Rosetta silent file (secondary structure, phi, psi, omega in degrees, C-alpha in Angstrom):
SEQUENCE: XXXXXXXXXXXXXXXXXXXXXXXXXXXXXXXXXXXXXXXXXXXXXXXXXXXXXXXXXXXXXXXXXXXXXXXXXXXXXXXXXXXXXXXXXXXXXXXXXXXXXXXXXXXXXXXXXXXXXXXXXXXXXXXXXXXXXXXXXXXXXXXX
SCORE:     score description
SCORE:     0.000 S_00000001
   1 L     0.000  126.746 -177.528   81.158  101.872  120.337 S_00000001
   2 L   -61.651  156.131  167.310   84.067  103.407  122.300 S_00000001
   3 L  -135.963  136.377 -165.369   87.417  103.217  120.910 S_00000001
   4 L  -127.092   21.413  135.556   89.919  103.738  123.498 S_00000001
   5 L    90.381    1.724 -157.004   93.080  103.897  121.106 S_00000001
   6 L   -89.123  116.142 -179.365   94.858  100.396  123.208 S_00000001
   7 E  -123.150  157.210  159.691   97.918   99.209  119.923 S_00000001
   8 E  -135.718  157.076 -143.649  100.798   97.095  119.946 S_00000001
   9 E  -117.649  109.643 -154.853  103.500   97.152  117.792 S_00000001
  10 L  -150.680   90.240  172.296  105.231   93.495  116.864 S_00000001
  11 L   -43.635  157.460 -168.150  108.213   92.346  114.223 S_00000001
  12 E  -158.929  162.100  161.252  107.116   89.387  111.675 S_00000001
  13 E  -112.248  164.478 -176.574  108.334   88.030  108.837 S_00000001
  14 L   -96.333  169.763  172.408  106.808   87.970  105.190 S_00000001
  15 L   -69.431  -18.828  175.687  107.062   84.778  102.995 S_00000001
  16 L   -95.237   12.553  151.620  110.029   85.874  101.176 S_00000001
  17 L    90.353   26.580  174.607  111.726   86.200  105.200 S_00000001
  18 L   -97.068  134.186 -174.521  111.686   89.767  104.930 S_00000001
  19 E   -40.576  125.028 -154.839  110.708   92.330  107.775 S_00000001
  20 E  -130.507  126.792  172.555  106.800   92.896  108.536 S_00000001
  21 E  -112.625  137.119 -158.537  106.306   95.462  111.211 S_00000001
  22 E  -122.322  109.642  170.301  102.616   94.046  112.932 S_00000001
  23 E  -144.799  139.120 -141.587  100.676   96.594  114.342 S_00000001
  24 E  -137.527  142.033 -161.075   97.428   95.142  115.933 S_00000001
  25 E  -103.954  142.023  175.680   94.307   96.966  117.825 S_00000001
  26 L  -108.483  -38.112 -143.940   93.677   95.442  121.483 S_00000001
  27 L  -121.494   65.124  160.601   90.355   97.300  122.649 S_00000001
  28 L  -124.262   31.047 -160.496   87.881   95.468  119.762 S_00000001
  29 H   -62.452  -91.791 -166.690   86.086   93.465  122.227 S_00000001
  30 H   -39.458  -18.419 -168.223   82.890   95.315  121.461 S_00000001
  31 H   -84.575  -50.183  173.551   83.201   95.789  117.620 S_00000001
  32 H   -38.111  -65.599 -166.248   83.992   91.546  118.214 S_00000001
  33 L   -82.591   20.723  156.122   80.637   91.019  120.247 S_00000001
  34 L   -83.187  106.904  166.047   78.417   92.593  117.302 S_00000001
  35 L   -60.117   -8.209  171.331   77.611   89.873  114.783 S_00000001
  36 L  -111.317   44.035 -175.887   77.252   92.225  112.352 S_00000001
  37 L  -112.027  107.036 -164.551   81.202   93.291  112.086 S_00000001
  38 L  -161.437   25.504 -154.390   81.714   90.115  110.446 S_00000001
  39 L  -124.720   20.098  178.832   82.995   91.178  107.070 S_00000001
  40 L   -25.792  129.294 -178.576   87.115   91.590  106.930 S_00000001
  41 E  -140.311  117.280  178.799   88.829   94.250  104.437 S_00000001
  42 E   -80.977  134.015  140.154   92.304   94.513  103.750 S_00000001
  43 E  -103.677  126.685 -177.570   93.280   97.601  101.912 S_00000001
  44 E  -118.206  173.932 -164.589   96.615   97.225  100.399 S_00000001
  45 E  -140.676  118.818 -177.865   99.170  100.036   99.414 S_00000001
  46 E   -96.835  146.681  112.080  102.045   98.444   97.050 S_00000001
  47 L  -126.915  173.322 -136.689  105.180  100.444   96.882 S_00000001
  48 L   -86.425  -29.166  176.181  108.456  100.375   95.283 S_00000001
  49 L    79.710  168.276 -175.753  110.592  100.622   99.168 S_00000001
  50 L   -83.809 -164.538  167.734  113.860  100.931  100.478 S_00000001
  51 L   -97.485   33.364  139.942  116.359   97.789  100.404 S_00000001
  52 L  -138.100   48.918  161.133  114.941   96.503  103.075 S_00000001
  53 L    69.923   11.611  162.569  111.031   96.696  101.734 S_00000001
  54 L   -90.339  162.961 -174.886  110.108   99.589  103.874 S_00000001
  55 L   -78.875  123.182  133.059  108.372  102.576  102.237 S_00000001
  56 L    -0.630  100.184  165.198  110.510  105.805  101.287 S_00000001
  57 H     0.881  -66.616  168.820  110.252  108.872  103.808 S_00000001
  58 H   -71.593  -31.412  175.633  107.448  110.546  101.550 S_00000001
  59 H   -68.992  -40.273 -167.200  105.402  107.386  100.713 S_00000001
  60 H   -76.668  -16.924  177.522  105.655  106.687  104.351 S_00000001
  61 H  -102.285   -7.201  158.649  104.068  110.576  105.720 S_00000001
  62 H   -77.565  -60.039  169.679  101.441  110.120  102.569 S_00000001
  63 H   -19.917  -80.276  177.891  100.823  106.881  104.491 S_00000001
  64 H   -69.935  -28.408  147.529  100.086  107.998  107.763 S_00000001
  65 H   -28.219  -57.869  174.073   98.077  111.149  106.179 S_00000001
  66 H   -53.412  -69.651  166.000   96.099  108.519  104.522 S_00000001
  67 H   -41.300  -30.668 -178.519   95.556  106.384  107.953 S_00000001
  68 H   -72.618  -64.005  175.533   95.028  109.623  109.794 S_00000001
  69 H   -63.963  -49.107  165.751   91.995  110.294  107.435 S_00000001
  70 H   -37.485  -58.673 -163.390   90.587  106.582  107.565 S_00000001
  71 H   -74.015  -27.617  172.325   90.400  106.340  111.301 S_00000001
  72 H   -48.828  -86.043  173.883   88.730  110.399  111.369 S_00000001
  73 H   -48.974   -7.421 -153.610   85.955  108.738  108.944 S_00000001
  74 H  -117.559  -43.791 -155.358   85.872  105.448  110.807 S_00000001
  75 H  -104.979  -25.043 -178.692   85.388  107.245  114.236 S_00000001
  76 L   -96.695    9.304  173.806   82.624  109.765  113.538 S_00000001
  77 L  -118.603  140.920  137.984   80.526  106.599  111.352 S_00000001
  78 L  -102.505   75.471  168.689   81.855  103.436  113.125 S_00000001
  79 L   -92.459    6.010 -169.240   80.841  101.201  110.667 S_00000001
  80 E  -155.753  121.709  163.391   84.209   99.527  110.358 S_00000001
  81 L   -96.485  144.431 -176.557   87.087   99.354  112.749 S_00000001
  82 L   -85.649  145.538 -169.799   90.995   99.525  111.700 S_00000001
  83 L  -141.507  -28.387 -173.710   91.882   96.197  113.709 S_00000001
  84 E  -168.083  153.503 -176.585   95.683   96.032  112.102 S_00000001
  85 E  -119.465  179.652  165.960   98.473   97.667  109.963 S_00000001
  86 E  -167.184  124.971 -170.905  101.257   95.586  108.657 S_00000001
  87 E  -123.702  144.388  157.924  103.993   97.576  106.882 S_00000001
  88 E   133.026 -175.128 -175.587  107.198   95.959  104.935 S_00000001
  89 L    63.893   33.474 -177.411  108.118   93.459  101.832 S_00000001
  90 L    70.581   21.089  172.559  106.895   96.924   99.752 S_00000001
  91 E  -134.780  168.857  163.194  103.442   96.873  100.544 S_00000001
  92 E  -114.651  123.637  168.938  101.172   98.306  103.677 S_00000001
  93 E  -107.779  151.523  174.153   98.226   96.327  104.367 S_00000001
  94 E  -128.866  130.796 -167.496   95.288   98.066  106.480 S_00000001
  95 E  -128.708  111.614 -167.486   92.776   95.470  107.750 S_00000001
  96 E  -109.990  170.825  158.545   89.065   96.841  108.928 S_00000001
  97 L  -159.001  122.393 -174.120   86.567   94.529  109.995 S_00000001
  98 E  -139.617  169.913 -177.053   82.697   96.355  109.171 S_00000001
  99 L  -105.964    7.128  147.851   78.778   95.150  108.767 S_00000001
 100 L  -170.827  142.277 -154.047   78.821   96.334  105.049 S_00000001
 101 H   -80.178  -14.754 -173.809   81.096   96.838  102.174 S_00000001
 102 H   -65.597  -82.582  177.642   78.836   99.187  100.295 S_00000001
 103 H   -17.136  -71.968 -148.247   79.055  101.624  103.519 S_00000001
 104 H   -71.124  -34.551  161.480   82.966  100.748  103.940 S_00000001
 105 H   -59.773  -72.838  155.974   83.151  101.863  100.165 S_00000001
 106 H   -20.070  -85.716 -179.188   81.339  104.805  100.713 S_00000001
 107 H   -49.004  -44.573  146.824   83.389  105.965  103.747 S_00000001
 108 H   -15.825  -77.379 -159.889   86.594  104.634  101.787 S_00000001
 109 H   -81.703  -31.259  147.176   86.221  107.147   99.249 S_00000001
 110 H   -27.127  -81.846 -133.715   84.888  110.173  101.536 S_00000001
 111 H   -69.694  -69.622  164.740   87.856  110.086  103.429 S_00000001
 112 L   -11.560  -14.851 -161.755   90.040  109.586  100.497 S_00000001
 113 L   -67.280  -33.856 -166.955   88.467  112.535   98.265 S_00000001
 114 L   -86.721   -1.959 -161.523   91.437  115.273   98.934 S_00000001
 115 L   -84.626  176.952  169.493   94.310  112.823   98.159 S_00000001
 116 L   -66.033 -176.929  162.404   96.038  112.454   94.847 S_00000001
 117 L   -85.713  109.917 -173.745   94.988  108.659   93.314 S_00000001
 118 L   -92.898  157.333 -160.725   96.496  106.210   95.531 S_00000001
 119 L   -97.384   52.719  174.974   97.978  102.797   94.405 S_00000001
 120 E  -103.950 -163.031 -150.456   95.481  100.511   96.625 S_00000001
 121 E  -162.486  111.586 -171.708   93.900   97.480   96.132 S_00000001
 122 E  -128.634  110.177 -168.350   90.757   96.330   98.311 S_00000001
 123 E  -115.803  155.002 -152.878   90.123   92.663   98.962 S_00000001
 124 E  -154.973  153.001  173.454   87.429   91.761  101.476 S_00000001
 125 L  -173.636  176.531 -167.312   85.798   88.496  102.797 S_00000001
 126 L   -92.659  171.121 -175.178   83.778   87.279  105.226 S_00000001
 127 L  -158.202   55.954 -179.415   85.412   86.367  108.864 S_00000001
 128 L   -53.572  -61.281 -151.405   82.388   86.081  111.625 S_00000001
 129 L   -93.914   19.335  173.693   84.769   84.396  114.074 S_00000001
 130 L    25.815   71.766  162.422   87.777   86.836  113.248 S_00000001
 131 H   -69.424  -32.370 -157.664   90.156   84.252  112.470 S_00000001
 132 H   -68.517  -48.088 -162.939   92.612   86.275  110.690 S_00000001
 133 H   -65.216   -9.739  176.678   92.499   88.734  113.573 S_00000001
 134 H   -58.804  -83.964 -156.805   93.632   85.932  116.310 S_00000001
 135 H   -51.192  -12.931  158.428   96.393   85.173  113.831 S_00000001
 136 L  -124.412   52.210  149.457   97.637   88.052  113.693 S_00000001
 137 L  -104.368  -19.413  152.711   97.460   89.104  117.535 S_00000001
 138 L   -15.696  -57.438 -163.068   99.837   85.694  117.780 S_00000001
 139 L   -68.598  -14.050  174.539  102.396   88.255  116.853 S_00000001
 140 L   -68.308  162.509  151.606  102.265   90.116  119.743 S_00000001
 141 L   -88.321  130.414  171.813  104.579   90.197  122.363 S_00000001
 142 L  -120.887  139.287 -174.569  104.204   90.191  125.819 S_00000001
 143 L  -107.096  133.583  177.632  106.327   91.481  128.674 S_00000001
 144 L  -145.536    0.000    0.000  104.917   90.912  131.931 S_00000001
């Protein structure tokens, strides 16, 4: 399945009204029309943040290091597509949608092997009809 790389970028707010920067995959039409990507998995990244809940200069380039390695393992297996990031309130969420978590585990921890021990947290459920992702491509904006 091609990935041709199409993101948008969107402000949000968290439940405590705090700044969410929304950053949501466009081109998953095909990943979509497989029934067996039907599995959503948030990986989350807690940190401690600035005072206004974004991540610290070095948390934030170990971030994209991290993300950098996910989508590398993601794109030569595609058993899981990155579908959304969401960064602020102190935490990063990374949201996949894949056809199995054992595999998604697997690849997880490949790509993950050179880092230090990172402070994530991986909650996963099923979503055939990608609800969450609709809800959060609401946040985009469009300029036409």
């Amino acid at each position: 399945m091609a990935e041709t790389g199409q993101w948008w970028t969107a402000p949000a707010q968290s439940e405590s009204d705090r700044l969410i920067m929304v950053t949501g995959r466009k081109d998953v039409d095909s990943f979509r029309k497989n029934p067996k990507f039907n599995i959503r998995v948030e990986v989350t990244w807690r940190y401690a943040g600035d005072g206004t809940g974004m991540p610290d200069k070095e948390t934030s380039q170990l971030m994209e290091q991290v993300q950098e390695a996910l989508e590398g393992a993601f794109r030569k297996d595609p058993v899981a597509v990155l579908t959304g990031i969401f960064t602020g309130d102190g935490e990063r969420n990374w949201v996949f949608y894949t056809l199995s978590t054992n595999i998604f585990g697997k690849k997880l921890n490949d790509a993950l092997a050179t880092f230090p021990q990172l402070p994530i947290e991986i909650y996963c459920e099923n979503d055939p009809q990608w609800s969450a992702y609709d809800e959060m491509a609401e946040t985009e904006i469009n300029i036409d």
